[in-house]
Tab-separated table of C-alpha atoms in Angstrom:
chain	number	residue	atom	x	y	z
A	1351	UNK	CA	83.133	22.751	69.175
A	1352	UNK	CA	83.542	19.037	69.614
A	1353	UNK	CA	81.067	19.298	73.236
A	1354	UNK	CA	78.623	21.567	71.415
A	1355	UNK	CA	77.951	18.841	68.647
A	1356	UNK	CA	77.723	16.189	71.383
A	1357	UNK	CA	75.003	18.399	73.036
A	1358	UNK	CA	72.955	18.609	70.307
A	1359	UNK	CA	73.161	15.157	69.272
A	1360	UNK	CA	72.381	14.062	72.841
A	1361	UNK	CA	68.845	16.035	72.455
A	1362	UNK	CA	68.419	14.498	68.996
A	1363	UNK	CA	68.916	10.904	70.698
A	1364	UNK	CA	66.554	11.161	73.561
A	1365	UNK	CA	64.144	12.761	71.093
A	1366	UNK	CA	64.358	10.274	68.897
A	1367	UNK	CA	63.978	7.579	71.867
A	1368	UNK	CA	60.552	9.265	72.562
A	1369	UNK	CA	59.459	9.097	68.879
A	1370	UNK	CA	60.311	5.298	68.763
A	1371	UNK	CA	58.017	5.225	72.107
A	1372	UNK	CA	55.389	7.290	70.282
A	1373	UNK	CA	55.643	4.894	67.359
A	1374	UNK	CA	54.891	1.932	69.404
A	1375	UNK	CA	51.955	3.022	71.482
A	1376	UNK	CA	48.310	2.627	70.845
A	1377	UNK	CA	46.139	6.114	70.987
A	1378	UNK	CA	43.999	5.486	73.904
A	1379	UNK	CA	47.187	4.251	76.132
A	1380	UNK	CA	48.635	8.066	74.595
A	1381	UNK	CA	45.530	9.873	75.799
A	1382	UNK	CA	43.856	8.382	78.735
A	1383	UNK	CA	45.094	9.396	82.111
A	1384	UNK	CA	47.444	6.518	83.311
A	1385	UNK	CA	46.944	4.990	85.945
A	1386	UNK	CA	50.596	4.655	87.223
A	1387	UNK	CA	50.895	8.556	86.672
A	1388	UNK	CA	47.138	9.386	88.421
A	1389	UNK	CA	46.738	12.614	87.062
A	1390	UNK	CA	48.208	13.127	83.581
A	1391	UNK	CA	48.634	11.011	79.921
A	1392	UNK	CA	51.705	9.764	78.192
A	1393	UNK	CA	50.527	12.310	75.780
A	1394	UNK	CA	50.369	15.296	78.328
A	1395	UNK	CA	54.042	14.414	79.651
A	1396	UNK	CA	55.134	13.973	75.641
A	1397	UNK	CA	53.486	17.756	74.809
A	1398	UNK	CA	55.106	19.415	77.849
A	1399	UNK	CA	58.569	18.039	76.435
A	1400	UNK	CA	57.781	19.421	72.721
A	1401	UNK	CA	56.603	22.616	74.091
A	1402	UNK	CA	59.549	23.615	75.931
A	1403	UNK	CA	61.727	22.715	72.767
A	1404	UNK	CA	59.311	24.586	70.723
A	1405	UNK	CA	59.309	27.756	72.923
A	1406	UNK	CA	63.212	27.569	73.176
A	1407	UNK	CA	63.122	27.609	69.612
A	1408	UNK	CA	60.413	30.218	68.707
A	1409	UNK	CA	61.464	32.420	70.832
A	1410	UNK	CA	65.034	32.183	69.845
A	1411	UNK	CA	65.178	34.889	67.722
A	1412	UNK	CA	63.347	37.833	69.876
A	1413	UNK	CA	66.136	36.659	72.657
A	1414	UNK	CA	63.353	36.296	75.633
A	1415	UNK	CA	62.632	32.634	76.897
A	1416	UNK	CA	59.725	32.702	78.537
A	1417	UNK	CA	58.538	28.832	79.329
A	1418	UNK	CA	55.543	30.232	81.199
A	1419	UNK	CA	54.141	31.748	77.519
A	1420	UNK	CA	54.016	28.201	75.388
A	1421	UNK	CA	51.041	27.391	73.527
A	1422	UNK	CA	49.455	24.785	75.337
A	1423	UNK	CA	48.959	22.515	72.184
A	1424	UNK	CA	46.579	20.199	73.129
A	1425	UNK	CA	46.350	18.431	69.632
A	1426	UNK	CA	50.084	17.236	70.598
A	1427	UNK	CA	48.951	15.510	73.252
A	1428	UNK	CA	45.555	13.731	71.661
A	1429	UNK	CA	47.061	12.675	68.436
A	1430	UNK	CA	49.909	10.893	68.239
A	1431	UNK	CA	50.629	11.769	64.300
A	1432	UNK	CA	50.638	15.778	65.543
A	1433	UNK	CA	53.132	14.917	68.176
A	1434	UNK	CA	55.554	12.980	65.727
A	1435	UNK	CA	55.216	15.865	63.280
A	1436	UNK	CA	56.583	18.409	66.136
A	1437	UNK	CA	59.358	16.224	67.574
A	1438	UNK	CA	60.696	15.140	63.501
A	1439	UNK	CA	60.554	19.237	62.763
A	1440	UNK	CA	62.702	19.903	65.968
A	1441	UNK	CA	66.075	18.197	64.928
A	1442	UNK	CA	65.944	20.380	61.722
A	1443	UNK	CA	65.683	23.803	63.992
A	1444	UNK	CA	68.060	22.980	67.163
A	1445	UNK	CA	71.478	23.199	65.961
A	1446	UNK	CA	71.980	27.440	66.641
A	1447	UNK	CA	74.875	29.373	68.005
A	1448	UNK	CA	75.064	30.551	71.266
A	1449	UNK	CA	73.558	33.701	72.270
A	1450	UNK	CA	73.222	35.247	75.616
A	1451	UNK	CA	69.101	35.090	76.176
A	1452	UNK	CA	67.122	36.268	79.225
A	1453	UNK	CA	64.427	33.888	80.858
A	1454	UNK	CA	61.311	35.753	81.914
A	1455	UNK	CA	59.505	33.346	84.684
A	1456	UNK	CA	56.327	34.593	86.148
A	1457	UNK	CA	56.137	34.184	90.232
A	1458	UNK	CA	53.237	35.203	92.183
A	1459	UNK	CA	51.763	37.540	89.347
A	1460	UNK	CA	54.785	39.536	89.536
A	1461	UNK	CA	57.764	38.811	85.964
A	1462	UNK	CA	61.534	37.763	87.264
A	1463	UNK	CA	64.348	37.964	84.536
A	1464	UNK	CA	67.031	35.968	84.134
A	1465	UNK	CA	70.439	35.479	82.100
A	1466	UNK	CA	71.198	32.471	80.254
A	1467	UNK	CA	72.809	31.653	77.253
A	1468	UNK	CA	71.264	29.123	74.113
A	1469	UNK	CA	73.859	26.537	74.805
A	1470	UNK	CA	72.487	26.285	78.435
A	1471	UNK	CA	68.360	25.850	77.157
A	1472	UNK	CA	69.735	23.354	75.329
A	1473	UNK	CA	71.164	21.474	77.773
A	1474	UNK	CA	67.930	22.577	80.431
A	1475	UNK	CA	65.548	20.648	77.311
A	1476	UNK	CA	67.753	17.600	77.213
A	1477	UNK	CA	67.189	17.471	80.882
A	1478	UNK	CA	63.506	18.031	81.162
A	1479	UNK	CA	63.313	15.625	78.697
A	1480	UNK	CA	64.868	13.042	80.421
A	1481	UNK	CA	62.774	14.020	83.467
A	1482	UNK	CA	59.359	13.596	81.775
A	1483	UNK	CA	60.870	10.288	79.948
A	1484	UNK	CA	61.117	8.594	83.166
A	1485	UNK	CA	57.297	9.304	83.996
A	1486	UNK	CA	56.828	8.148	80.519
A	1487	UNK	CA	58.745	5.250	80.903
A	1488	UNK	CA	56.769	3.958	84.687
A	1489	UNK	CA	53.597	4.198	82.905
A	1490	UNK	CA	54.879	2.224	79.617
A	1491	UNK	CA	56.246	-0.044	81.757
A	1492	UNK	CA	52.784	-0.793	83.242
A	1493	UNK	CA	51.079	-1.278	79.243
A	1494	UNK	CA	53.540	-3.942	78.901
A	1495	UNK	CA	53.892	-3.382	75.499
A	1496	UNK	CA	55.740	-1.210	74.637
A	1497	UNK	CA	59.753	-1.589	73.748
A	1498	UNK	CA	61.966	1.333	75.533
A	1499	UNK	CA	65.930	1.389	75.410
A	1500	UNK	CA	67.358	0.449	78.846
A	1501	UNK	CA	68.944	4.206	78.215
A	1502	UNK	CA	64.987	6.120	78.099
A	1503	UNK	CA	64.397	8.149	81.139
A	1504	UNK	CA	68.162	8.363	82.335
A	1505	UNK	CA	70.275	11.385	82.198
A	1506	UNK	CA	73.913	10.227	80.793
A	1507	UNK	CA	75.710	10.898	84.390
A	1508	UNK	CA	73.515	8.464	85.551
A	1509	UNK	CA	74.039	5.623	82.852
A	1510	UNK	CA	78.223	6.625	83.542
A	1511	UNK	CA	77.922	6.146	87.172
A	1512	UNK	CA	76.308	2.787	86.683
A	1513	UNK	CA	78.934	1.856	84.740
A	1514	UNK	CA	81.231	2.521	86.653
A	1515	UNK	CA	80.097	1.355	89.447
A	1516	UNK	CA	79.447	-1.988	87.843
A	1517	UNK	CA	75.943	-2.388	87.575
């Protein structure tokens, strides 16, 4: 149970690396449309990444994932105090046992079902996460301002082949 705990703690520490992020930038730089990113907001990347938590985690329960049905929140991604309120509640709902769950992904109008397991949408989020974290982090990077950890944005085979590689 050792690698389950390091899972979930691995999501808590990226999450926690976007709330310090969240914490440090002003409202305008969360809500305009950045420049480096052309057609979306800090705040639109930072929403997307709640969401899917939030859906994993609603959605739990009934045992059918679908991504495709989130709410669309768009007060997460205009106020900054709304977003910090979602990612501070999802710590206190992530840690679940396994259960076999079926993803339902729409394609063309037509619904496609398919097995996974809790422990896996876990490990999907922390990934995603780190995904949208690196767009986050390019257009933080361009505010100049903002403080990120050298770790925000990379996924931890990366950070273990750099390592190891020696640089």
């Amino acid at each position: 149970m050792l690698e389950i705990a390091m899972l979930f703690e691995a999501n808590l520490e990226v999450l926690e690396e976007l709330e310090d992020m969240l914490k440090q930038i002003a409202p305008k730089d969360f809500t305009d449309i950045s420049p480096v990113l052309k057609s979306s907001s800090i705040g639109q990347h930072s929403r997307h990444i709640i969401e899917l938590y939030n859906c994993l985690l609603d959605q739990y329960d009934h045992g059918v994932i679908s991504y495709d049905s989130r709410k669309r929140n768009t007060s997460i991604e205009s106020d900054i105090a709304v977003a910090l309120s979602h990612i501070q509640n999802i710590p206190h709902r992530i840690n679940k046992p396994d259960k076999n769950l079926t993803l339902m992904h729409r394609i063309g109008g037509k619904d496609f079902f398919f097995e996974s397991s809790y422990f896996r949408e876990v490990w999907y989020n922390l990934e995603h996460c780190i995904h949208h974290q690196a767009l986050i982090k390019l257009a933080c990077l361009d505010l100049g301002y903002i403080q990120l950890p050298e770790t925000f944005g990379f996924a931890s085979s990366t950070l273990a082949f750099r390592k190891w590689e020696g640089g």
